[in-house]
Amino acid sequence: MIEREPTLSTLTRAEFHVLLALLGGSRHGYAVMQDVDDLTAGKVRLGPGTLYTAIKRLLMSGLIEESESDSDRRRCYRLTRKGRAVATDEAQRLSDLVRIARKRGLLPSTS
Amino acid sequence: MTTPARVYASLLALYPAPFRDRFGAQMLEAFGDLQRARSGQPLRFWAFVLADLLRSAAREHAAACLAGPRRFALEWGAACALGAMAAALVANSLTWIFSYFYHPYLEGITLPPWSYGALVGVALGVTQVAALGRRLRIGFAWIAASTAATAIGVETAVAVAPFTGPIGYGVVLGAFVGAGQWTVLRSRGLQAVRWVGLSTAAISLTLMSFAVTLHTKLSGLNAIAHSPFTLPMATSRGFLFRGLYAPATGADLAIELAVMAICGLVMASVTARPLSSLYGHQKSA
């Protein structure tokens, strides 16, 4: 079987939200869904399908890994060092974009 | 298990089996929690869940099509098709150069069949290495083996074709090409008999257009060319092969390239699986 070295050139929105949720520590799938819902005030809601397709890609890319199961014996996931670095890069990229948008008057200036 | 959970569990069949096996149980758990949390809005809940399921299942199927052995098969098919098209273009160029510089003093001098064979081998080998050389760990040795084997194979096939006909042409050429490539892949556990057999089958299958292309090039070049074999299919499928002899128009060239691309795809369809499993074998070793 041919398996390519997994790469993740771009994060999808769902994947980035999963990484952000896991910055808070190890979580099982539903806890990630809840966290994303809370962090975005209900603006982003991940269904089980979207969540686990994102988890699959993040696992393959080495950005997250499985961790100890919780008390309910549910499978949990946590960020890897690489995952944290990629999340930081993505946040910086988005921050830069927002700064440009502010500069061009698309968003109100904060100062 | 509740009825909604049973319904959702059956809907998980829409995902590719490997994905379902790995994440199905976890998805079902997450579904159960979600359903308990949103029990007050069943319609909105199901609309959300179904949309999510259909979208992600479609995405997973698309990803499965473009991953693993299937991805390899697609890339190998593209490499072979491009290689066959490049071979046609290179052969056309050789014909054109020879015709351009042709002089009456040179009458009787012809380009030997092996020269076309070598060009076809180079074009195919280079394209395959360019596309998948790093992954299959093939390089110059593969190009050299393809070139030498195709050159010798074409020369031999042309010599024996009057006795064997078109099918024999394909069998002989395929056996030579298979044997040449096996010399490169043998260190990776490739079975000689299997690979030579597959190569023979692949090239025999593509013979219809591949051999006709070579034949028309050869006979087109030489006014008194030896005819390696008669080609009844050239008459019966004249509409297809009309353009193969020294394409004069863009349409002729397009037909020729399309035929060669099909040849490459047929070759790839026969050889992709053993190459793919060979790589897997090597990786797990």
Tab-separated table of C-alpha atoms in Angstrom:
chain	number	residue	atom	x	y	z
A	1	MET	CA	0.000	0.000	0.000
A	2	ILE	CA	1.252	3.461	-0.831
A	3	GLU	CA	0.984	5.932	2.026
A	4	ARG	CA	2.355	9.364	1.416
A	5	GLU	CA	4.056	11.303	4.119
A	6	PRO	CA	1.117	13.241	5.587
A	7	THR	CA	1.282	16.952	5.119
A	8	LEU	CA	-1.117	19.722	5.974
A	9	SER	CA	-0.422	22.759	3.864
A	10	THR	CA	-3.515	24.635	4.961
A	11	LEU	CA	-5.772	24.293	7.929
A	12	THR	CA	-9.499	24.297	7.377
A	13	ARG	CA	-11.634	26.404	9.657
A	14	ALA	CA	-12.867	23.308	11.503
A	15	GLU	CA	-9.332	22.032	11.994
A	16	PHE	CA	-8.168	25.344	13.402
A	17	HIS	CA	-11.111	25.388	15.805
A	18	VAL	CA	-10.218	21.871	16.962
A	19	LEU	CA	-6.630	22.970	17.602
A	20	LEU	CA	-7.876	26.000	19.529
A	21	ALA	CA	-10.152	23.803	21.630
A	22	LEU	CA	-7.314	21.406	22.413
A	23	LEU	CA	-5.114	24.298	23.585
A	24	GLY	CA	-7.244	24.027	26.703
A	25	GLY	CA	-6.025	20.489	27.315
A	26	SER	CA	-6.874	16.937	26.397
A	27	ARG	CA	-10.515	16.432	25.339
A	28	HIS	CA	-12.810	13.839	23.815
A	29	GLY	CA	-14.782	14.560	20.677
A	30	TYR	CA	-17.978	15.887	22.197
A	31	ALA	CA	-16.004	18.101	24.602
A	32	VAL	CA	-14.247	19.614	21.582
A	33	MET	CA	-17.629	20.266	19.946
A	34	GLN	CA	-18.871	21.956	23.125
A	35	ASP	CA	-15.710	24.002	23.485
A	36	VAL	CA	-15.907	25.272	19.903
A	37	ASP	CA	-19.559	26.148	20.456
A	38	ASP	CA	-18.704	28.056	23.650
A	39	LEU	CA	-15.602	29.812	22.265
A	40	THR	CA	-17.498	31.097	19.233
A	41	ALA	CA	-20.714	31.865	21.122
A	42	GLY	CA	-22.559	29.356	18.964
A	43	LYS	CA	-21.407	30.871	15.656
A	44	VAL	CA	-19.426	27.740	14.756
A	45	ARG	CA	-21.002	24.386	15.426
A	46	LEU	CA	-19.151	21.248	14.507
A	47	GLY	CA	-21.150	18.124	13.803
A	48	PRO	CA	-19.685	14.681	14.496
A	49	GLY	CA	-18.818	14.185	10.812
A	50	THR	CA	-16.940	17.460	10.414
A	51	LEU	CA	-15.248	16.990	13.779
A	52	TYR	CA	-13.905	13.526	13.090
A	53	THR	CA	-12.824	14.234	9.509
A	54	ALA	CA	-10.841	17.142	10.990
A	55	ILE	CA	-9.471	14.924	13.753
A	56	LYS	CA	-8.419	12.324	11.195
A	57	ARG	CA	-6.449	14.855	9.156
A	58	LEU	CA	-4.876	16.392	12.237
A	59	LEU	CA	-3.842	12.957	13.498
A	60	MET	CA	-2.339	12.055	10.130
A	61	SER	CA	-0.404	15.316	10.070
A	62	GLY	CA	0.906	14.788	13.573
A	63	LEU	CA	-0.714	17.949	14.910
A	64	ILE	CA	-2.717	16.080	17.539
A	65	GLU	CA	-2.401	12.679	19.160
A	66	GLU	CA	-4.527	10.331	21.184
A	67	SER	CA	-4.145	10.632	24.921
A	68	GLU	CA	-5.324	8.690	27.944
A	69	SER	CA	-9.030	7.940	27.937
A	70	ASP	CA	-11.122	9.925	30.400
A	71	SER	CA	-13.127	8.552	33.305
A	72	ASP	CA	-15.906	7.473	30.888
A	73	ARG	CA	-13.265	5.548	28.928
A	74	ARG	CA	-13.740	7.856	25.976
A	75	ARG	CA	-10.895	8.388	23.585
A	76	CYS	CA	-9.303	11.780	24.109
A	77	TYR	CA	-7.015	13.913	21.963
A	78	ARG	CA	-4.333	16.436	22.769
A	79	LEU	CA	-2.113	18.859	20.864
A	80	THR	CA	1.382	17.868	19.900
A	81	ARG	CA	4.264	20.318	19.929
A	82	LYS	CA	4.004	20.537	16.148
A	83	GLY	CA	0.266	21.162	16.471
A	84	ARG	CA	0.853	24.050	18.858
A	85	ALA	CA	3.419	25.565	16.488
A	86	VAL	CA	1.072	25.246	13.508
A	87	ALA	CA	-1.796	26.770	15.511
A	88	THR	CA	0.467	29.671	16.518
A	89	ASP	CA	1.506	30.242	12.892
A	90	GLU	CA	-2.113	30.157	11.758
A	91	ALA	CA	-3.164	32.598	14.491
A	92	GLN	CA	-0.309	34.919	13.490
A	93	ARG	CA	-1.334	34.683	9.842
A	94	LEU	CA	-4.918	35.585	10.688
A	95	SER	CA	-3.738	38.379	12.960
A	96	ASP	CA	-1.641	39.818	10.129
A	97	LEU	CA	-4.634	39.672	7.819
A	98	VAL	CA	-6.793	41.490	10.361
A	99	ARG	CA	-4.110	44.168	10.720
A	100	ILE	CA	-4.109	44.675	6.952
A	101	ALA	CA	-7.910	44.798	6.933
A	102	ARG	CA	-7.820	47.480	9.610
A	103	LYS	CA	-5.158	49.406	7.710
A	104	ARG	CA	-7.375	49.400	4.634
A	105	GLY	CA	-10.401	50.510	6.609
A	106	LEU	CA	-12.268	47.260	6.233
A	107	LEU	CA	-12.423	46.934	10.000
A	108	PRO	CA	-12.578	49.747	12.565
A	109	SER	CA	-9.206	50.685	13.998
A	110	THR	CA	-8.614	49.671	17.602
A	111	SER	CA	-6.372	52.613	18.485
B	1	MET	CA	-29.427	2.094	21.958
B	2	THR	CA	-32.091	4.737	21.243
B	3	THR	CA	-33.903	4.922	17.912
B	4	PRO	CA	-32.096	8.109	16.768
B	5	ALA	CA	-28.772	6.482	17.643
B	6	ARG	CA	-29.755	3.405	15.656
B	7	VAL	CA	-30.659	5.608	12.680
B	8	TYR	CA	-27.371	7.484	12.953
B	9	ALA	CA	-25.425	4.236	13.301
B	10	SER	CA	-26.943	2.954	10.076
B	11	LEU	CA	-26.174	6.264	8.337
B	12	LEU	CA	-22.513	5.847	9.242
B	13	ALA	CA	-22.445	3.276	6.439
B	14	LEU	CA	-22.176	6.273	4.105
B	15	TYR	CA	-18.564	6.785	5.185
B	16	PRO	CA	-15.688	4.786	3.698
B	17	ALA	CA	-15.138	1.598	5.704
B	18	PRO	CA	-11.666	2.464	7.113
B	19	PHE	CA	-12.933	5.806	8.404
B	20	ARG	CA	-16.054	4.202	9.864
B	21	ASP	CA	-14.045	1.475	11.557
B	22	ARG	CA	-11.744	3.957	13.192
B	23	PHE	CA	-14.113	6.760	14.172
B	24	GLY	CA	-17.632	5.291	13.921
B	25	ALA	CA	-18.000	4.426	17.610
B	26	GLN	CA	-16.681	7.816	18.721
B	27	MET	CA	-19.003	9.593	16.296
B	28	LEU	CA	-21.919	7.647	17.671
B	29	GLU	CA	-20.991	8.712	21.204
B	30	ALA	CA	-20.699	12.328	20.149
B	31	PHE	CA	-24.033	12.057	18.350
B	32	GLY	CA	-25.666	10.691	21.521
B	33	ASP	CA	-24.344	13.576	23.623
B	34	LEU	CA	-25.371	16.105	21.003
B	35	GLN	CA	-28.840	14.660	20.745
B	36	ARG	CA	-29.351	14.784	24.508
B	37	ALA	CA	-28.165	18.412	24.552
B	38	ARG	CA	-30.530	19.468	21.761
B	39	SER	CA	-33.497	17.262	22.427
B	40	GLY	CA	-35.860	20.245	22.291
B	41	GLN	CA	-35.337	20.949	18.584
B	42	PRO	CA	-35.543	17.611	16.770
B	43	LEU	CA	-36.084	19.034	13.278
B	44	ARG	CA	-33.230	21.520	13.448
B	45	PHE	CA	-31.062	18.902	15.086
B	46	TRP	CA	-31.628	16.319	12.345
B	47	ALA	CA	-31.193	18.895	9.572
B	48	PHE	CA	-27.858	19.878	11.113
B	49	VAL	CA	-26.718	16.291	11.645
B	50	LEU	CA	-27.730	15.095	8.177
B	51	ALA	CA	-26.118	18.048	6.409
B	52	ASP	CA	-22.958	17.481	8.436
B	53	LEU	CA	-22.982	13.761	7.710
B	54	LEU	CA	-23.550	14.065	3.955
B	55	ARG	CA	-20.952	16.798	3.547
B	56	SER	CA	-18.265	15.023	5.540
B	57	ALA	CA	-18.998	11.600	4.006
B	58	ALA	CA	-18.623	13.081	0.502
B	59	ARG	CA	-15.359	14.714	1.572
B	60	GLU	CA	-14.057	11.446	3.010
B	61	HIS	CA	-14.908	9.526	-0.154
B	62	ALA	CA	-13.135	12.164	-2.246
B	63	ALA	CA	-10.111	11.974	0.069
B	64	ALA	CA	-10.153	8.156	-0.089
B	65	CYS	CA	-10.149	8.326	-3.891
B	66	LEU	CA	-7.080	10.526	-3.842
B	67	ALA	CA	-5.143	8.626	-1.211
B	68	GLY	CA	-3.089	5.489	-0.931
B	69	PRO	CA	-3.105	2.991	-3.777
B	70	ARG	CA	-5.759	4.869	-5.714
B	71	ARG	CA	-3.734	8.025	-5.710
B	72	PHE	CA	-0.714	6.054	-6.788
B	73	ALA	CA	-2.748	4.445	-9.597
B	74	LEU	CA	-3.905	7.874	-10.785
B	75	GLU	CA	-0.379	9.276	-10.734
B	76	TRP	CA	1.076	6.186	-12.388
B	77	GLY	CA	-1.664	6.351	-15.045
B	78	ALA	CA	-0.916	10.015	-15.688
B	79	ALA	CA	2.829	9.288	-15.898
B	80	CYS	CA	2.318	6.451	-18.371
B	81	ALA	CA	-0.155	8.453	-20.464
B	82	LEU	CA	2.153	11.471	-20.559
B	83	GLY	CA	5.109	9.207	-21.304
B	84	ALA	CA	3.317	7.587	-24.236
B	85	MET	CA	2.305	11.001	-25.563
B	86	ALA	CA	5.870	12.245	-25.180
B	87	ALA	CA	7.066	9.136	-27.033
B	88	ALA	CA	4.757	9.970	-29.953
B	89	LEU	CA	5.978	13.548	-30.046
B	90	VAL	CA	9.608	12.452	-29.945
B	91	ALA	CA	9.005	9.908	-32.723
B	92	ASN	CA	7.270	12.590	-34.786
B	93	SER	CA	10.247	14.865	-34.275
B	94	LEU	CA	12.679	12.185	-35.393
B	95	THR	CA	10.595	11.511	-38.498
B	96	TRP	CA	10.412	15.207	-39.262
B	97	ILE	CA	14.148	15.763	-38.776
B	98	PHE	CA	14.998	12.757	-40.950
B	99	SER	CA	12.580	13.873	-43.684
B	100	TYR	CA	13.820	17.455	-43.545
B	101	PHE	CA	17.434	16.514	-44.062
B	102	TYR	CA	16.644	13.688	-46.424
B	103	HIS	CA	18.604	13.800	-49.666
B	104	PRO	CA	18.350	11.549	-52.752
B	105	TYR	CA	21.913	10.430	-52.083
B	106	LEU	CA	20.612	8.896	-48.905
B	107	GLU	CA	18.084	6.761	-50.719
B	108	GLY	CA	17.987	3.332	-49.246
B	109	ILE	CA	19.261	4.556	-45.901
B	110	THR	CA	16.631	4.100	-43.277
B	111	LEU	CA	16.373	4.609	-39.597
B	112	PRO	CA	16.487	1.266	-37.851
B	113	PRO	CA	13.465	0.255	-35.771
B	114	TRP	CA	15.526	0.195	-32.597
B	115	SER	CA	16.060	3.949	-32.859
B	116	TYR	CA	12.320	4.457	-32.444
B	117	GLY	CA	12.257	1.880	-29.701
B	118	ALA	CA	15.013	3.714	-27.862
B	119	LEU	CA	13.163	7.015	-28.174
B	120	VAL	CA	9.945	5.504	-26.890
B	121	GLY	CA	11.842	3.916	-23.991
B	122	VAL	CA	13.589	7.170	-23.105
B	123	ALA	CA	10.387	9.181	-23.247
B	124	LEU	CA	8.437	6.695	-21.136
B	125	GLY	CA	11.257	6.135	-18.670
B	126	VAL	CA	11.982	9.825	-18.143
B	127	THR	CA	8.311	10.654	-17.634
B	128	GLN	CA	7.815	7.824	-15.167
B	129	VAL	CA	10.912	8.791	-13.200
B	130	ALA	CA	9.941	12.468	-13.243
B	131	ALA	CA	6.494	11.643	-11.888
B	132	LEU	CA	7.206	8.899	-9.396
B	133	GLY	CA	10.950	8.407	-9.291
B	134	ARG	CA	11.364	9.548	-5.722
B	135	ARG	CA	8.477	7.477	-4.424
B	136	LEU	CA	9.375	4.312	-6.297
B	137	ARG	CA	13.079	4.960	-5.831
B	138	ILE	CA	13.795	4.579	-9.503
B	139	GLY	CA	16.125	6.817	-11.459
B	140	PHE	CA	18.723	6.616	-14.154
B	141	ALA	CA	18.849	2.815	-14.029
B	142	TRP	CA	15.120	2.676	-14.820
B	143	ILE	CA	15.505	5.026	-17.800
B	144	ALA	CA	18.512	3.097	-19.104
B	145	ALA	CA	16.787	-0.253	-18.684
B	146	SER	CA	13.574	1.001	-20.350
B	147	THR	CA	15.530	2.498	-23.239
B	148	ALA	CA	17.686	-0.554	-23.888
B	149	ALA	CA	14.834	-3.010	-23.446
B	150	THR	CA	12.451	-1.097	-25.714
B	151	ALA	CA	15.113	-0.622	-28.387
B	152	ILE	CA	16.017	-4.312	-28.440
B	153	GLY	CA	12.375	-5.267	-28.064
B	154	VAL	CA	11.191	-3.209	-31.038
B	155	GLU	CA	14.042	-4.440	-33.231
B	156	THR	CA	13.290	-8.053	-32.333
B	157	ALA	CA	9.538	-7.597	-32.584
B	158	VAL	CA	9.838	-6.108	-36.065
B	159	ALA	CA	12.046	-9.022	-37.115
B	160	VAL	CA	9.638	-11.669	-35.886
B	161	ALA	CA	6.399	-9.860	-36.702
B	162	PRO	CA	6.036	-11.340	-40.215
B	163	PHE	CA	5.812	-14.748	-38.538
B	164	THR	CA	3.872	-13.834	-35.455
B	165	GLY	CA	1.596	-10.997	-36.510
B	166	PRO	CA	0.571	-8.054	-34.346
B	167	ILE	CA	-0.057	-10.098	-31.208
B	168	GLY	CA	3.401	-11.612	-31.390
B	169	TYR	CA	4.771	-8.107	-31.783
B	170	GLY	CA	3.203	-7.107	-28.503
B	171	VAL	CA	4.265	-10.274	-26.728
B	172	VAL	CA	7.888	-9.935	-27.811
B	173	LEU	CA	8.091	-6.215	-27.046
B	174	GLY	CA	6.321	-6.657	-23.714
B	175	ALA	CA	8.590	-9.498	-22.679
B	176	PHE	CA	11.699	-7.455	-23.427
B	177	VAL	CA	10.416	-4.359	-21.643
B	178	GLY	CA	9.283	-6.418	-18.661
B	179	ALA	CA	12.616	-8.178	-18.427
B	180	GLY	CA	14.494	-4.863	-18.653
B	181	GLN	CA	12.433	-3.255	-15.910
B	182	TRP	CA	12.684	-6.352	-13.754
B	183	THR	CA	16.468	-5.961	-13.681
B	184	VAL	CA	15.902	-2.677	-11.842
B	185	LEU	CA	13.146	-3.852	-9.529
B	186	ARG	CA	14.386	-7.347	-8.747
B	187	SER	CA	16.291	-6.214	-5.658
B	188	ARG	CA	12.940	-5.145	-4.178
B	189	GLY	CA	11.448	-8.587	-4.326
B	190	LEU	CA	9.664	-8.305	-7.653
B	191	GLN	CA	9.001	-11.705	-9.147
B	192	ALA	CA	10.434	-11.893	-12.645
B	193	VAL	CA	7.776	-14.168	-14.101
B	194	ARG	CA	4.951	-12.071	-12.733
B	195	TRP	CA	6.317	-8.739	-13.901
B	196	VAL	CA	7.342	-9.965	-17.355
B	197	GLY	CA	3.905	-11.546	-17.708
B	198	LEU	CA	2.162	-8.324	-16.726
B	199	SER	CA	4.343	-6.265	-19.009
B	200	THR	CA	3.640	-8.644	-21.863
B	201	ALA	CA	-0.086	-8.452	-21.203
B	202	ALA	CA	0.000	-4.664	-20.897
B	203	ILE	CA	1.891	-4.083	-24.112
B	204	SER	CA	-0.083	-6.697	-26.002
B	205	LEU	CA	-3.254	-4.950	-24.902
B	206	THR	CA	-1.988	-1.615	-26.111
B	207	LEU	CA	-0.672	-3.102	-29.304
B	208	MET	CA	-3.601	-2.027	-31.401
B	209	SER	CA	-2.619	1.602	-31.380
B	210	PHE	CA	0.944	1.410	-30.095
B	211	ALA	CA	2.180	-0.957	-32.771
B	212	VAL	CA	0.260	0.817	-35.477
B	213	THR	CA	1.892	4.059	-34.474
B	214	LEU	CA	5.339	2.526	-34.651
B	215	HIS	CA	4.555	0.681	-37.845
B	216	THR	CA	3.239	3.729	-39.638
B	217	LYS	CA	6.268	5.680	-38.539
B	218	LEU	CA	8.554	2.996	-39.867
B	219	SER	CA	6.793	2.459	-43.162
B	220	GLY	CA	6.217	6.150	-43.572
B	221	LEU	CA	9.902	6.767	-43.290
B	222	ASN	CA	11.072	4.207	-45.707
B	223	ALA	CA	9.775	4.225	-49.236
B	224	ILE	CA	10.540	0.548	-49.566
B	225	ALA	CA	10.111	-0.238	-45.928
B	226	HIS	CA	9.796	-3.750	-44.812
B	227	SER	CA	6.347	-4.209	-43.448
B	228	PRO	CA	6.538	-5.884	-40.074
B	229	PHE	CA	3.010	-7.090	-40.439
B	230	THR	CA	-0.140	-6.336	-42.299
B	231	LEU	CA	-2.568	-4.243	-40.421
B	232	PRO	CA	-6.170	-5.108	-41.151
B	233	MET	CA	-7.197	-3.106	-38.124
B	234	ALA	CA	-5.719	-0.016	-39.702
B	235	THR	CA	-8.339	-0.319	-42.417
B	236	SER	CA	-11.207	-1.286	-40.215
B	237	ARG	CA	-10.438	1.469	-37.751
B	238	GLY	CA	-9.051	3.843	-40.320
B	239	PHE	CA	-10.937	6.743	-38.840
B	240	LEU	CA	-8.907	6.323	-35.660
B	241	PHE	CA	-5.485	5.731	-37.122
B	242	ARG	CA	-5.744	8.064	-40.083
B	243	GLY	CA	-3.867	10.680	-38.155
B	244	LEU	CA	-1.077	8.445	-36.984
B	245	TYR	CA	0.981	8.613	-40.109
B	246	ALA	CA	3.036	11.807	-40.110
B	247	PRO	CA	0.312	13.996	-38.654
B	248	ALA	CA	-0.136	16.968	-40.909
B	249	THR	CA	-2.834	18.833	-39.085
B	250	GLY	CA	-3.615	19.658	-35.509
B	251	ALA	CA	-6.497	17.189	-35.607
B	252	ASP	CA	-4.173	14.381	-36.736
B	253	LEU	CA	-1.787	15.189	-33.949
B	254	ALA	CA	-4.620	15.321	-31.422
B	255	ILE	CA	-5.834	11.877	-32.525
B	256	GLU	CA	-2.339	10.479	-32.251
B	257	LEU	CA	-1.818	11.920	-28.797
B	258	ALA	CA	-5.210	10.662	-27.643
B	259	VAL	CA	-4.411	7.143	-28.866
B	260	MET	CA	-1.054	7.185	-27.131
B	261	ALA	CA	-2.621	8.488	-23.922
B	262	ILE	CA	-5.066	5.579	-24.000
B	263	CYS	CA	-2.131	3.208	-24.558
B	264	GLY	CA	-0.406	4.648	-21.499
B	265	LEU	CA	-3.537	4.308	-19.380
B	266	VAL	CA	-4.001	0.683	-20.415
B	267	MET	CA	-0.382	-0.062	-19.546
B	268	ALA	CA	-0.762	1.689	-16.204
B	269	SER	CA	-4.009	-0.102	-15.343
B	270	VAL	CA	-2.271	-3.456	-15.674
B	271	THR	CA	0.916	-2.536	-13.829
B	272	ALA	CA	-0.245	-0.103	-11.110
B	273	ARG	CA	-1.373	-2.706	-8.574
B	274	PRO	CA	1.802	-4.825	-8.539
B	275	LEU	CA	3.963	-1.705	-8.370
B	276	SER	CA	1.862	-0.363	-5.527
B	277	SER	CA	2.047	-3.599	-3.537
B	278	LEU	CA	5.765	-3.790	-4.260
B	279	TYR	CA	6.242	-0.433	-2.621
B	280	GLY	CA	4.115	-1.495	0.349
B	281	HIS	CA	6.118	-4.693	0.697
B	282	GLN	CA	9.315	-2.736	0.684
B	283	LYS	CA	8.047	-0.273	3.244
B	284	SER	CA	6.921	-2.927	5.686
B	285	ALA	CA	10.108	-4.902	5.322
